[in-house]
Coordinates of C-alpha atoms in Angstrom, one line a residue:
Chain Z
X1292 CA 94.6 -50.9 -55.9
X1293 CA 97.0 -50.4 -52.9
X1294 CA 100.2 -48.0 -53.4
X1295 CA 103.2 -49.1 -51.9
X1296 CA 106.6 -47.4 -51.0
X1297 CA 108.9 -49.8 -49.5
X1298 CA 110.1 -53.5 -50.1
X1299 CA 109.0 -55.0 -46.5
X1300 CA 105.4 -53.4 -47.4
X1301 CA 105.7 -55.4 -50.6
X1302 CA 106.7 -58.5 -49.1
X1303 CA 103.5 -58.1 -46.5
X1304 CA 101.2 -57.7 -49.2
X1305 CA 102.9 -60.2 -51.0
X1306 CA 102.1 -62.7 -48.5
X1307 CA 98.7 -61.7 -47.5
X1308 CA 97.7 -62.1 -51.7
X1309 CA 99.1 -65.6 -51.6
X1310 CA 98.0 -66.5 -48.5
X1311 CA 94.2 -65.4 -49.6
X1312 CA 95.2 -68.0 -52.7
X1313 CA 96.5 -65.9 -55.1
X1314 CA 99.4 -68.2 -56.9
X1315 CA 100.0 -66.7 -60.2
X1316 CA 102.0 -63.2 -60.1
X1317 CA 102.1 -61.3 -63.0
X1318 CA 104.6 -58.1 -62.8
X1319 CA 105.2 -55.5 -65.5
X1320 CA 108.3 -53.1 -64.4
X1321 CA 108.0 -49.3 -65.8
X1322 CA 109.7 -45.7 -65.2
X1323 CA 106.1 -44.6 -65.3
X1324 CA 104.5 -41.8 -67.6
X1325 CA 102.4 -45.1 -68.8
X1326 CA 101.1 -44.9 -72.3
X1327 CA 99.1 -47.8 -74.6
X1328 CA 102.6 -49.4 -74.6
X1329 CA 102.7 -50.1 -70.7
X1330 CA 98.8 -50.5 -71.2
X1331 CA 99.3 -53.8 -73.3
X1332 CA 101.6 -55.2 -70.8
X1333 CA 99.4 -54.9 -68.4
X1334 CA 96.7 -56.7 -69.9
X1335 CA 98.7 -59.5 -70.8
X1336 CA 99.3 -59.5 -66.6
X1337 CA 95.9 -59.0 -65.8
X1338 CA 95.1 -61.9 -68.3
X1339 CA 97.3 -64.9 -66.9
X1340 CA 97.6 -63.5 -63.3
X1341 CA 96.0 -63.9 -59.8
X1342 CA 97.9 -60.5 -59.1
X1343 CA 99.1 -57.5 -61.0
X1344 CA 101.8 -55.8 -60.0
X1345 CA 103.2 -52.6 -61.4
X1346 CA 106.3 -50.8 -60.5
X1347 CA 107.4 -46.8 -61.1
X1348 CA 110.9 -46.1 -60.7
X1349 CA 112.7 -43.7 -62.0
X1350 CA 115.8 -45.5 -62.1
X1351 CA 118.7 -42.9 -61.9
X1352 CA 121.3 -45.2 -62.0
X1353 CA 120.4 -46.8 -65.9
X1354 CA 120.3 -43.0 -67.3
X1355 CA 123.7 -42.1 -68.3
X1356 CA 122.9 -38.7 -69.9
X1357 CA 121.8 -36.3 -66.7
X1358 CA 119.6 -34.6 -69.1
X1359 CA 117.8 -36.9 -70.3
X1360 CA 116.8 -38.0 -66.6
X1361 CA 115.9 -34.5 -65.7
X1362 CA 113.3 -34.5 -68.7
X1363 CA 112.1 -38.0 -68.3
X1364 CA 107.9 -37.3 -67.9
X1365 CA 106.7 -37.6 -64.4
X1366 CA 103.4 -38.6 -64.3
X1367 CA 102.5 -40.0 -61.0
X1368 CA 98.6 -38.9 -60.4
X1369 CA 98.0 -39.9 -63.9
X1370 CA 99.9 -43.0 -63.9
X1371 CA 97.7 -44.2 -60.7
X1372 CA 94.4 -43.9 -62.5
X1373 CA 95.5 -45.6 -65.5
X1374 CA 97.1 -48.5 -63.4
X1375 CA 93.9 -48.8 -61.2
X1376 CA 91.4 -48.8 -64.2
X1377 CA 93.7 -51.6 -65.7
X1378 CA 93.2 -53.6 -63.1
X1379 CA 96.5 -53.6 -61.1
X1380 CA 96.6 -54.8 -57.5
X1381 CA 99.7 -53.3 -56.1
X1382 CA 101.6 -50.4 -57.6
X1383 CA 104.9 -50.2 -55.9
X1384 CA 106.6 -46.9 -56.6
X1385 CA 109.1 -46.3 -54.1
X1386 CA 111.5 -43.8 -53.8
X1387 CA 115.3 -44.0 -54.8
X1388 CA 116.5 -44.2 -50.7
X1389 CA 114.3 -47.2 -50.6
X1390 CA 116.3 -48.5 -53.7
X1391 CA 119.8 -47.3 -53.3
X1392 CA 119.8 -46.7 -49.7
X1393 CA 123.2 -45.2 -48.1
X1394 CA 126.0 -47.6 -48.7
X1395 CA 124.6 -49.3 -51.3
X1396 CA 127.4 -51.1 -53.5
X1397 CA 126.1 -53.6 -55.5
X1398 CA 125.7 -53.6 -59.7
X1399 CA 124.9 -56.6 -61.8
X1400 CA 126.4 -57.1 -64.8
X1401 CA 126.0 -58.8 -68.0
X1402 CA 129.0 -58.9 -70.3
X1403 CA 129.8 -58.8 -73.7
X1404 CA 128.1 -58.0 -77.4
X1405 CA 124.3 -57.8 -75.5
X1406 CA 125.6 -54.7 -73.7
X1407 CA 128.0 -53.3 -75.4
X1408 CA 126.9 -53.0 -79.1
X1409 CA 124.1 -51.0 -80.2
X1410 CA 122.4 -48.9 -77.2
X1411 CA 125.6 -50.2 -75.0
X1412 CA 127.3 -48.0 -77.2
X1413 CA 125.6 -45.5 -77.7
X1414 CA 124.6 -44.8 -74.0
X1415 CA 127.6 -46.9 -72.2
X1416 CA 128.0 -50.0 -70.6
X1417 CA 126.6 -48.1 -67.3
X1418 CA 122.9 -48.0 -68.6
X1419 CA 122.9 -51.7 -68.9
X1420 CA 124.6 -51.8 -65.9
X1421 CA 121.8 -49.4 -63.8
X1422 CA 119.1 -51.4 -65.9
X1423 CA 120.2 -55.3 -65.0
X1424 CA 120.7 -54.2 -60.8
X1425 CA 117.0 -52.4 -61.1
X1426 CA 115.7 -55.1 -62.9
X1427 CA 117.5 -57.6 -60.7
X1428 CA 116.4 -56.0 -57.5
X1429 CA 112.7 -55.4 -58.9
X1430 CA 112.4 -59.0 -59.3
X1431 CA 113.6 -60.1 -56.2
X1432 CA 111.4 -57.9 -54.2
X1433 CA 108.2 -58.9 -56.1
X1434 CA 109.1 -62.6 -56.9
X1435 CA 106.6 -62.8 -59.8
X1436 CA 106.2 -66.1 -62.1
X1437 CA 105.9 -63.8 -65.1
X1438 CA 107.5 -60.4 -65.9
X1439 CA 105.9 -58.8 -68.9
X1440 CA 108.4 -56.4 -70.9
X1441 CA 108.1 -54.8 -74.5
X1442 CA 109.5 -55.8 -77.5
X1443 CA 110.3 -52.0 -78.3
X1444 CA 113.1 -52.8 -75.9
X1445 CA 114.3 -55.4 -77.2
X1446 CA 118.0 -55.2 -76.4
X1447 CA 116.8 -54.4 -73.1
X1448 CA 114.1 -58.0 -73.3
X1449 CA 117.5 -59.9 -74.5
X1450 CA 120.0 -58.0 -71.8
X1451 CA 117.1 -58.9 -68.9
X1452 CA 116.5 -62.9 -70.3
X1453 CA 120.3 -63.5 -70.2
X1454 CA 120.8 -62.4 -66.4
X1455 CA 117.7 -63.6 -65.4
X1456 CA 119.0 -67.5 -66.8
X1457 CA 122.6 -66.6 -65.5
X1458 CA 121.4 -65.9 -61.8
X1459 CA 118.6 -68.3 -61.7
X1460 CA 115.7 -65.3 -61.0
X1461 CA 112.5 -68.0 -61.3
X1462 CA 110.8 -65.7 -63.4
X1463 CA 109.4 -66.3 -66.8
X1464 CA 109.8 -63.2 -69.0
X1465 CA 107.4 -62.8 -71.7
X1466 CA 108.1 -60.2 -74.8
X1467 CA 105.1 -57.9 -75.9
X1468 CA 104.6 -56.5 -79.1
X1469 CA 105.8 -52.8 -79.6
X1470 CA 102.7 -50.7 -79.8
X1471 CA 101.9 -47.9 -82.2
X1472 CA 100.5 -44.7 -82.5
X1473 CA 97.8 -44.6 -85.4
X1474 CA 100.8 -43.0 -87.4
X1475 CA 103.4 -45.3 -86.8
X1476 CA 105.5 -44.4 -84.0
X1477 CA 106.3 -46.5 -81.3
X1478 CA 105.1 -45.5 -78.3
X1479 CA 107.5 -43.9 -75.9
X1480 CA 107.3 -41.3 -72.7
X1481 CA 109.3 -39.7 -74.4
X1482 CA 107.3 -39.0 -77.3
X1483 CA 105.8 -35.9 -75.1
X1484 CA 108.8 -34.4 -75.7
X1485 CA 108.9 -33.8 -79.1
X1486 CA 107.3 -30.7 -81.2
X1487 CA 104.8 -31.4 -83.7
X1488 CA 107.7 -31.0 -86.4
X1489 CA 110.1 -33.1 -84.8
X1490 CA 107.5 -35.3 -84.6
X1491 CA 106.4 -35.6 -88.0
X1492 CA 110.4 -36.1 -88.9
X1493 CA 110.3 -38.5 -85.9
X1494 CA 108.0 -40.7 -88.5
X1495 CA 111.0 -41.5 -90.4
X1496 CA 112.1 -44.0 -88.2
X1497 CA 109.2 -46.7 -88.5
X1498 CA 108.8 -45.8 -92.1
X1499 CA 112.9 -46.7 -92.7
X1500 CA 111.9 -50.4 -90.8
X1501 CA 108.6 -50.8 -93.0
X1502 CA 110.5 -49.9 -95.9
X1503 CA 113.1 -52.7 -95.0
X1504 CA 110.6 -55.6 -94.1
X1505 CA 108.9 -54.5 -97.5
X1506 CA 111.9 -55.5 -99.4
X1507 CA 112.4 -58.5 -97.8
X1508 CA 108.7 -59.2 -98.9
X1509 CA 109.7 -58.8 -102.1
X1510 CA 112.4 -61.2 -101.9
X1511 CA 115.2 -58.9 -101.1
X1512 CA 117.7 -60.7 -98.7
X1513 CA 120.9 -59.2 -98.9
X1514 CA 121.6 -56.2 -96.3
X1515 CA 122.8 -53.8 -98.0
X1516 CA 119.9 -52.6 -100.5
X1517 CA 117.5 -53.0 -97.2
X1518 CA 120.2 -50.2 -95.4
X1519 CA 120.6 -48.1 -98.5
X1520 CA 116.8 -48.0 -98.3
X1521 CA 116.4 -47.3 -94.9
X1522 CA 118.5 -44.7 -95.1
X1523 CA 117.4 -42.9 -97.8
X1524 CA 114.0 -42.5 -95.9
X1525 CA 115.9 -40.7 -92.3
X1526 CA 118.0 -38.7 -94.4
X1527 CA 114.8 -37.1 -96.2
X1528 CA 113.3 -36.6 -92.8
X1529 CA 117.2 -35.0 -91.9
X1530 CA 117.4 -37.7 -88.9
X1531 CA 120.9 -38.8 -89.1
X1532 CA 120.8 -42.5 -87.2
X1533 CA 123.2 -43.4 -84.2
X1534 CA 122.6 -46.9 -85.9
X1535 CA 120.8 -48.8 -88.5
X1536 CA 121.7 -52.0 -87.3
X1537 CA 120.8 -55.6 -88.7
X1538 CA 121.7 -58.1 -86.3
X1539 CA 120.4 -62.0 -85.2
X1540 CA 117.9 -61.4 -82.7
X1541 CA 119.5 -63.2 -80.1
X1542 CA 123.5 -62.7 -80.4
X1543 CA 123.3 -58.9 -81.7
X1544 CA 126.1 -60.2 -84.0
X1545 CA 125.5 -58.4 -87.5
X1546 CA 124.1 -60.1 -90.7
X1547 CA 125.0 -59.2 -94.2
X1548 CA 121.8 -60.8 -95.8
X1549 CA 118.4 -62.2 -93.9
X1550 CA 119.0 -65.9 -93.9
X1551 CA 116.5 -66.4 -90.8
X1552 CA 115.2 -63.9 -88.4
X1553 CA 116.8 -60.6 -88.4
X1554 CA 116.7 -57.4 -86.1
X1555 CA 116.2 -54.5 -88.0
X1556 CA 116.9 -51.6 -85.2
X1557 CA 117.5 -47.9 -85.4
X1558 CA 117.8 -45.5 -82.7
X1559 CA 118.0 -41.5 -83.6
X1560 CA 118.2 -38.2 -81.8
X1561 CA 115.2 -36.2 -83.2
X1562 CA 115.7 -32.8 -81.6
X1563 CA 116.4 -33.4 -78.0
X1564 CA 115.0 -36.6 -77.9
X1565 CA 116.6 -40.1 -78.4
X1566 CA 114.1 -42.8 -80.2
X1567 CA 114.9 -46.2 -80.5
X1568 CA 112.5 -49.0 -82.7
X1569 CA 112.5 -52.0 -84.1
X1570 CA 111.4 -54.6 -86.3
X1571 CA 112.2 -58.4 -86.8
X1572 CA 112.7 -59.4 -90.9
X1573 CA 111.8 -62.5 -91.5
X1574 CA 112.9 -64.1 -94.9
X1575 CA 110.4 -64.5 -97.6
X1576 CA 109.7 -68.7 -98.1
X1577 CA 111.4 -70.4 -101.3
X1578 CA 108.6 -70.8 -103.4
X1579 CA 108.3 -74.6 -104.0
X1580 CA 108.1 -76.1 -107.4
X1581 CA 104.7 -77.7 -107.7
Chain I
X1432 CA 121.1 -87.3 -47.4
X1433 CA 120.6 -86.9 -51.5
X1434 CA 123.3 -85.8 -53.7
X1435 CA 121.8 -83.1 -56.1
X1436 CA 123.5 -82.4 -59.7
X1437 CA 121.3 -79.9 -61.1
X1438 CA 119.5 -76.9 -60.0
X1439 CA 116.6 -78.7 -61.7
X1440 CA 116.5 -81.1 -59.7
X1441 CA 117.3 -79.2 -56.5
X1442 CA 114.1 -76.9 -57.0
X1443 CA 112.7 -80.2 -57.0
X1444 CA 113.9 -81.8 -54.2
X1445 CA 113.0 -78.6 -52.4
X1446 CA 109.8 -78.1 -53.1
X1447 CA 109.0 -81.5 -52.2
X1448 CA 110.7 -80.8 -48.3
X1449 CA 108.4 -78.0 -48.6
X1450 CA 105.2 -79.6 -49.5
X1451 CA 106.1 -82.4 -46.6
X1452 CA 106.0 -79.2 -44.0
X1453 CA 109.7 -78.3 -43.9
X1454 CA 109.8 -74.7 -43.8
X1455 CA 112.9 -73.6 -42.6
X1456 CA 115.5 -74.1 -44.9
X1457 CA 119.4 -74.0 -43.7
X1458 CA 122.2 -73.4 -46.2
X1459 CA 126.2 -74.1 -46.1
X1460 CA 128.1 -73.1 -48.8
X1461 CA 131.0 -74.5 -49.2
X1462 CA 134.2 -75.4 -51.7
X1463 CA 134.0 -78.8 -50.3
X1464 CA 137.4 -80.4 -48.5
X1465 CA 135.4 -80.0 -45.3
X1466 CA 136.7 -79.8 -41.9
X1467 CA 135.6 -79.1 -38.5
X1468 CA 135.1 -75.4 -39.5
X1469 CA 132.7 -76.7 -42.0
X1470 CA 131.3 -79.2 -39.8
X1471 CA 130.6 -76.7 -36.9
X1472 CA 128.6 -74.3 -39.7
X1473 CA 126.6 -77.6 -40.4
X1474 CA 125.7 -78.3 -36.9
X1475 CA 124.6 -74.5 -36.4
X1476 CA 122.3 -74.8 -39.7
X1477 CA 121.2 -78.6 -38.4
X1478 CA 120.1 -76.8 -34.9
X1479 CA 117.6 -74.0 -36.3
X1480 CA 116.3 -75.9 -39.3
X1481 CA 113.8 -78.3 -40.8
X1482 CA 116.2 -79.2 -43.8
X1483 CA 120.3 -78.8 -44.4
X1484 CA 121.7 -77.8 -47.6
X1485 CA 125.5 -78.0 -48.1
X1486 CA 126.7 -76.9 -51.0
X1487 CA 130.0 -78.3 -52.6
X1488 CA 131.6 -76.3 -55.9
X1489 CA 135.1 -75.2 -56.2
X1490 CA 134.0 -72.2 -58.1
X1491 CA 136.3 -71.4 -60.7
X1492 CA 135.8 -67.6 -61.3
X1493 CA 136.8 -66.4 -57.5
X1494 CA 140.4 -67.9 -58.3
X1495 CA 142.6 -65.5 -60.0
X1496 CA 145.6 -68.1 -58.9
X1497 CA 145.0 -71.2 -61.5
X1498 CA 147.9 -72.7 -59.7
X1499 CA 146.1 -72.1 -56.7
X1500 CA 142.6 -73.6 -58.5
X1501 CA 144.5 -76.4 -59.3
X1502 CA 146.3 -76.9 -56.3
X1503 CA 142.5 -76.6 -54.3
X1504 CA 141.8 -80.2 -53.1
X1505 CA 138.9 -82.1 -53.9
X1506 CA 137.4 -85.2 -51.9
X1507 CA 134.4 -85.3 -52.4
X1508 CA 133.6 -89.0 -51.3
X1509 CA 135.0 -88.3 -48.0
X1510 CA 132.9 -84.9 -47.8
X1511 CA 130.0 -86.8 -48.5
X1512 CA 130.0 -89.3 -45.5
X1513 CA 131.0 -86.5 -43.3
X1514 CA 128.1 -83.7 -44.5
X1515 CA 125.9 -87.7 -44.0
X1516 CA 127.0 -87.7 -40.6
X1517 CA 126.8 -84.2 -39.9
X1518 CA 123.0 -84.5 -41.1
X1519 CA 122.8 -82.8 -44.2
X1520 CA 119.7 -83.5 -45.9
X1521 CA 120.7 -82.2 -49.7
X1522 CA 124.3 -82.1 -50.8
X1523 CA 124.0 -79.9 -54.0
X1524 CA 127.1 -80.9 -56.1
X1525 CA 126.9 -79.3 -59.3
X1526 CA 129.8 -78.9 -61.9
X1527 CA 130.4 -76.1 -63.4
X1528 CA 128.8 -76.3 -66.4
X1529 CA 125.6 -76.2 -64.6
X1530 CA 126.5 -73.0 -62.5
X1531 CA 128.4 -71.4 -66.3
X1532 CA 126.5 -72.6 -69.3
X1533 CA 127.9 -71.8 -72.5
X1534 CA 126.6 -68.2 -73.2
X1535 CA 126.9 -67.3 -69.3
X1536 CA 127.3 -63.6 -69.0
X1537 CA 126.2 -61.8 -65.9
X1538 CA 128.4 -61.0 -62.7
X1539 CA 127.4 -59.7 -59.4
X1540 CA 129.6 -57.0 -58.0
X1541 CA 130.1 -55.3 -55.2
X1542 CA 132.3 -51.9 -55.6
X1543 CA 134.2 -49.9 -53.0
X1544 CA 136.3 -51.0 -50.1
X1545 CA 134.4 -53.7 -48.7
X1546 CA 136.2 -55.3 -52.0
X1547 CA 138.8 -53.4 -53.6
X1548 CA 141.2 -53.2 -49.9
X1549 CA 142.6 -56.7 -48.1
X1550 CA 141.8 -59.6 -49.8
X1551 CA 140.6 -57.5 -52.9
X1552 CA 143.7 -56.1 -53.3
X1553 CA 145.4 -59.0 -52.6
X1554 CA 143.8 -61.7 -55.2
X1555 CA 142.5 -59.1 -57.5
X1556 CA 138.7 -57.8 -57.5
X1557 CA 138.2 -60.8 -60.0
X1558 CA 138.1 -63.0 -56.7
X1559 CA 135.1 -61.0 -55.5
X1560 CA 133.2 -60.5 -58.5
X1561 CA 133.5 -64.4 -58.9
X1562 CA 132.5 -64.8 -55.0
X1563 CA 129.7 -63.0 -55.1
X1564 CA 128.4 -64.1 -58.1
X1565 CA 128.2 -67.9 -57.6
X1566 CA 126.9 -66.7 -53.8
X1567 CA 124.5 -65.2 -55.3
X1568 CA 123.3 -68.1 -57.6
X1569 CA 123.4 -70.6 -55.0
X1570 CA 121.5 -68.4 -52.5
X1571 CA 118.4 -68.3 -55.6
X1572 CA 119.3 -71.5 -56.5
X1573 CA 118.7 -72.5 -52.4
X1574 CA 116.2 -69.9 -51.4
X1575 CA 117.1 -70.7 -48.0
X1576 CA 116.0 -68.7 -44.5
X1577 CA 119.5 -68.7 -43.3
X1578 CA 122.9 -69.1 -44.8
X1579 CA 125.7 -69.9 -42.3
X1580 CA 129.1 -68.4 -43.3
X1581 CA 132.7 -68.7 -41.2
X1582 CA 134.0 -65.5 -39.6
X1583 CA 137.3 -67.3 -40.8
X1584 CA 136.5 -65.4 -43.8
X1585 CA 136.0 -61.9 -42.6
X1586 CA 136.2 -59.8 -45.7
X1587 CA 133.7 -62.3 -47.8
X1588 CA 131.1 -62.0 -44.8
X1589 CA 130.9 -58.6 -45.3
X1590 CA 130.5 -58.5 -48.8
X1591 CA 128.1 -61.3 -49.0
X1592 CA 125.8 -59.2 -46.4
X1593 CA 126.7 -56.2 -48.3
X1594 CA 125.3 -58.3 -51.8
X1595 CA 121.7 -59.9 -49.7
X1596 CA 120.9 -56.6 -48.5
X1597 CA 121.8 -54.5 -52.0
X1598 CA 120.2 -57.2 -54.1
X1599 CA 117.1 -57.9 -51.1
X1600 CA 117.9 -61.5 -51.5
X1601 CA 115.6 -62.9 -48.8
X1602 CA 117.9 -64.8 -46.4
X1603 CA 119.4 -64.1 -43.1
X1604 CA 123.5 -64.5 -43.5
X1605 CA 124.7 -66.3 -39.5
X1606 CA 128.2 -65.4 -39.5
X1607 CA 129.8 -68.4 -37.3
X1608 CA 133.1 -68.3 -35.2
X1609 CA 136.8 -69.4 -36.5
X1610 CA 137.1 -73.1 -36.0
X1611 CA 140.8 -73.6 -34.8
X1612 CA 142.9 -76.6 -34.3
X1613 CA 145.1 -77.5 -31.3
X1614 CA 148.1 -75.6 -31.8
X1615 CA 146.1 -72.3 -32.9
X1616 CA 145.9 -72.9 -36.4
X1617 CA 142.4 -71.8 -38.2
X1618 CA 140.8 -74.6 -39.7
X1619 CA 141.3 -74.0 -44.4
X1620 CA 140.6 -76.7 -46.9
X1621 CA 144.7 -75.6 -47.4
X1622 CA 146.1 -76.5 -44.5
X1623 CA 146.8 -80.0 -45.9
X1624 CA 149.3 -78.7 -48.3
X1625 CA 151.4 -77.3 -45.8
X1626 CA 154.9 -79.1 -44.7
X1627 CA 155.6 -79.8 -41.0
X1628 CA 158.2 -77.0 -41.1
X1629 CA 155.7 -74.6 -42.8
X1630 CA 152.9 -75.5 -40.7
X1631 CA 154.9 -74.7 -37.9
X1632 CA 156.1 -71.3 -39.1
X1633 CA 152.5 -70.7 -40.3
X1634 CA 151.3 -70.6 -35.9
X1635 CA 152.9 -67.4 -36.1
X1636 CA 149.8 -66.0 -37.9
X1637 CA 147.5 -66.7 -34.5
X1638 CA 150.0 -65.8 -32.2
X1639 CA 150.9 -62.6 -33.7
X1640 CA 146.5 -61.7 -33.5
X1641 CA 146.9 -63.5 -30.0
X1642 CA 149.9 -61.4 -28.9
X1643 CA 147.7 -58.3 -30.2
X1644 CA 144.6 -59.0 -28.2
X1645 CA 146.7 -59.5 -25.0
X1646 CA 148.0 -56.2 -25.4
X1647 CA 144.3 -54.5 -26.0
X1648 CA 143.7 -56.6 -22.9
X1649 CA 146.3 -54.6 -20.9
X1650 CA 145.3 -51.4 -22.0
X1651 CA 146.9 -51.0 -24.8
X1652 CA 145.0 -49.0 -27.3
X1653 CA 147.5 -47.4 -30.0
X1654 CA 147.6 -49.4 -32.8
X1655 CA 151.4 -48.9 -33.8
X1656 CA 152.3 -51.1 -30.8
X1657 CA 150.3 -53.3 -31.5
X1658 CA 151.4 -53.5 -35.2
X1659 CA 155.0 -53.9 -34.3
X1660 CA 154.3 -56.9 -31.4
X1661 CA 152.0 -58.8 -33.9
X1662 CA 154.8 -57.9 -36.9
X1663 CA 157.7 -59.0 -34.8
X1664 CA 156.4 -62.4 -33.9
X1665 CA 155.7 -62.8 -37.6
X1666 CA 159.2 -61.6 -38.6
X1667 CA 160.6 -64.4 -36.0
X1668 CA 159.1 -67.2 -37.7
X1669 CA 160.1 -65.8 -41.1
X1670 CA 156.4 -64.9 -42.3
X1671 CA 156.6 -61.8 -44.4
X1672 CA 152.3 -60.6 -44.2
X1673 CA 150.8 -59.5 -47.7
X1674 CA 148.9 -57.6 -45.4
X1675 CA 148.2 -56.5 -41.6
X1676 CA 145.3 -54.6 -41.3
X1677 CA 143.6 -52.8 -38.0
X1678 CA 140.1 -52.1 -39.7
X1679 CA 136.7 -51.1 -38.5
X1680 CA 134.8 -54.4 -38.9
X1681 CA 131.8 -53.1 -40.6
X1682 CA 133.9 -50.7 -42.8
X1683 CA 137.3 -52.0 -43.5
X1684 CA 139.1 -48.4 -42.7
X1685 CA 142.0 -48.3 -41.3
X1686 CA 141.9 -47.1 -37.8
X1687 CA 145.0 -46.2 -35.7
X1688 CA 143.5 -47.1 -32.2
X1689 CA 141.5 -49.5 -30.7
X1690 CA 138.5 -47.1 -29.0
X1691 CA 135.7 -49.4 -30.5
X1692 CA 135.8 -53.3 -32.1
X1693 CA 138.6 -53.4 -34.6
X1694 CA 139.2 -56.1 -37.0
X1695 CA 142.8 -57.4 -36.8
X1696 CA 143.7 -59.1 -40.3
X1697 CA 146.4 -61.0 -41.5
X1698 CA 147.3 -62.6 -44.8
X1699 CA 150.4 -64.3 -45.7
X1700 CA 152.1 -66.6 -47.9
X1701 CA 153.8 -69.9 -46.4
X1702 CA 155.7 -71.7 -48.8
X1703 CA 153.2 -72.1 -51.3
X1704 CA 150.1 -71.4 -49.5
X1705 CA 148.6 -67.9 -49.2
X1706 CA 146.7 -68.2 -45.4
X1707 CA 144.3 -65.6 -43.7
X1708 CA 143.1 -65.4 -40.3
X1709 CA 141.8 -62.6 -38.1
X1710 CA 140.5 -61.4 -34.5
X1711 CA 138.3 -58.5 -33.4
X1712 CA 139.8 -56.8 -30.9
X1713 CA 137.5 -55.2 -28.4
X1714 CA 138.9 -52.4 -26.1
X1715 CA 138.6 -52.9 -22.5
X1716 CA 136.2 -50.8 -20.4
X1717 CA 138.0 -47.7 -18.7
X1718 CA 137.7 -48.5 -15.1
X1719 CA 134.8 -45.8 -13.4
X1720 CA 135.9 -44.7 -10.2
X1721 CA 134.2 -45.8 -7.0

């Protein structure tokens, strides 16, 4: 695995893979501190891919709370043996002057409910903002045929699949599953943050969505009961939610009963930390009469 | 030449030039009424490339004048047998729908002064948000080594090589000189719609830059008499300037004496048509003694 700081030694290595035959590029974008979430990402790359490539950036620009990029997990040394014994071939993980280097000016943008509902609001349109110009740029410099992202995000999946269509980026983005802890929580970086009791309310959050696909298993449809329960669950845990938001999967726009496919999303300050999760309701089938 | 419609079919077409051993790829863009400016961008890309790409799409979202949108001429048969002539070996034609599908969302800007001063202040920061935008989709659309833009167009030069480099979109931006007619004039797809009379009052814009560089000529380095010679000979012919700017080139600040290249700018509206034009002024050497 080679470790590389700037674009033009990118593009070298870039060239020298494809020139040595390498076709298929497989690229999975991260702020680093990997966990088994970044890990599954990976694999899908190293599965479908001639070459792997995995960035680590920081990116101030997408964190609109200072704080919370001052505490975001810095795990570089770690990161590098993970990414190695995953089988990635170039790690770029430059540094923000090789980014936003003086004079820099440009921000992409993508407009309306995808940004500015849900995390949009709750972190500003500026996080989008920072996260579609990072994204944007990231692509660009590693031109892969497949970008692998998590479905954790999936605001962020939807935010990155409209701009990608909108400027014509050839790259396929491909959603992964959100992975779990054996106890339920989506994996995070930030998860380090959080005490074993904040933790442990932390819970709360997955056990609000299971809750809500439950009913729906049941042959609940209508919103309203699935929020009530939902709910309920966080308040026990005293996690008071920034939303609880049921939404169509590809607009944002909010549902009042689960018809089709529905995003089930919550996102919660436990402590000092900010979780966000997600699941996707799907409506139980009409039984047929036989 | 082909005419391309879709981007489809220009990633296509494209591929194909590549697989036949074409690999430098030359691109125009252009709102189409082309004249010898135009043509003289053409010949430069024709010169240092295996294939020609002109672009033609009067791009809706950089006018914040619909009058002026409307007003914008379109011929396209006529631009066809010229780009023919000129050698262009794609003409990508798309309509809008093609470059805005319904859903479109995502806008490239570029903040500061590069587009907020001149002709950002002028037409709105809407015109630059929509110019570097669709530039930015037809350069991923194009991939191309080089793009050839007209130092006619000063301010949108800079941006545009403000966006490649932000963005690290991989193509070389040639700026090319003004192409003039006869009397002075700088070759605009608006020129048509000026009246004899206007057209006439309308020379004043290139003799008032002339009358400035003539004076940097003579030693003349303060730019207040500059200003009033260049302002005077506007006044005469009845052209009241939206703006007329002595810039740094690569900056756009103001400067208030010519001890470097300055960018001498004019807009201005004649009758109904809002023209721009510009010179850099270069100071002459201070004589060494012998």
């Amino acid at each position: 695995m080679r470790i590389i700081r700037t674009i033009p030694e990118l593009h070298a290595a870039r060239a020298e893979a494809r020139a040595a035959g390498a076709t298929r590029v497989g690229f999975v974008p991260t702020m680093g501190a990997l966990h088994e979430g970044h890990l599954s990402l990976l694999r899908a790359a190293r599965a479908e891919n001639d070459v792997v490539v995995l960035s680590i950036f920081v990116n101030p620009t997408q964190f609109t709370d200072s704080s919370d990029l001052d505490a975001y997990p810095r795990t570089e040394e770690a990161d590098a043996e993970l990414a190695a014994a995953a089988g990635v071939d170039l790690l770029f993980a430059p540094d923000a002057a090789e980014l936003y280097p003086a004079g820099y000016a440009t921000t992409v943008r993508v407009a309306g409910p995808l940004t500015e509902t849900l995390e949009g609001a709750g972190r500003g349109q500026g996080h989008f903002d920072g996260m579609a110009t990072i994204v944007t740029k990231l692509l660009l410099a590693v031109l892969p045929g497949t970008a692998y992202l998590g479905q954790k995000d999936a605001q962020q999946l939807l935010v990155v699949r409209r701009m990608v269509a909108d400027l014509g980026i050839p790259t396929r983005i491909a959603a992964c599953p959100t992975a779990r802890d054996q106890d339920g929580l989506a994996l995070s970086s930030r998860n380090v943050r959080l005490s074993t009791a904040e933790r442990s309310r932390a819970l709360a959050i997955p056990r609000a969505l299971e809750a809500a696909a439950a009913l729906v298993a049941e042959g609940v449809h209508e919103v309203a009961p699935l929020r009530e329960a939902a709910s309920e669950i966080l308040a026990a845990a005293d996690v008071a939610p920034e939303y609880l938001a049921f939404v169509v999967p590809e607009s944002l726009a909010p549902v009042e009963s689960v018809t089709g496919p529905v995003l089930c999303a919550i996102a919660a300050r436990v402590g000092e930390v900010r979780l966000i999760d997600n699941v996707v309701l799907t409506p139980t089938p009409v039984p047929t009469k036989e």
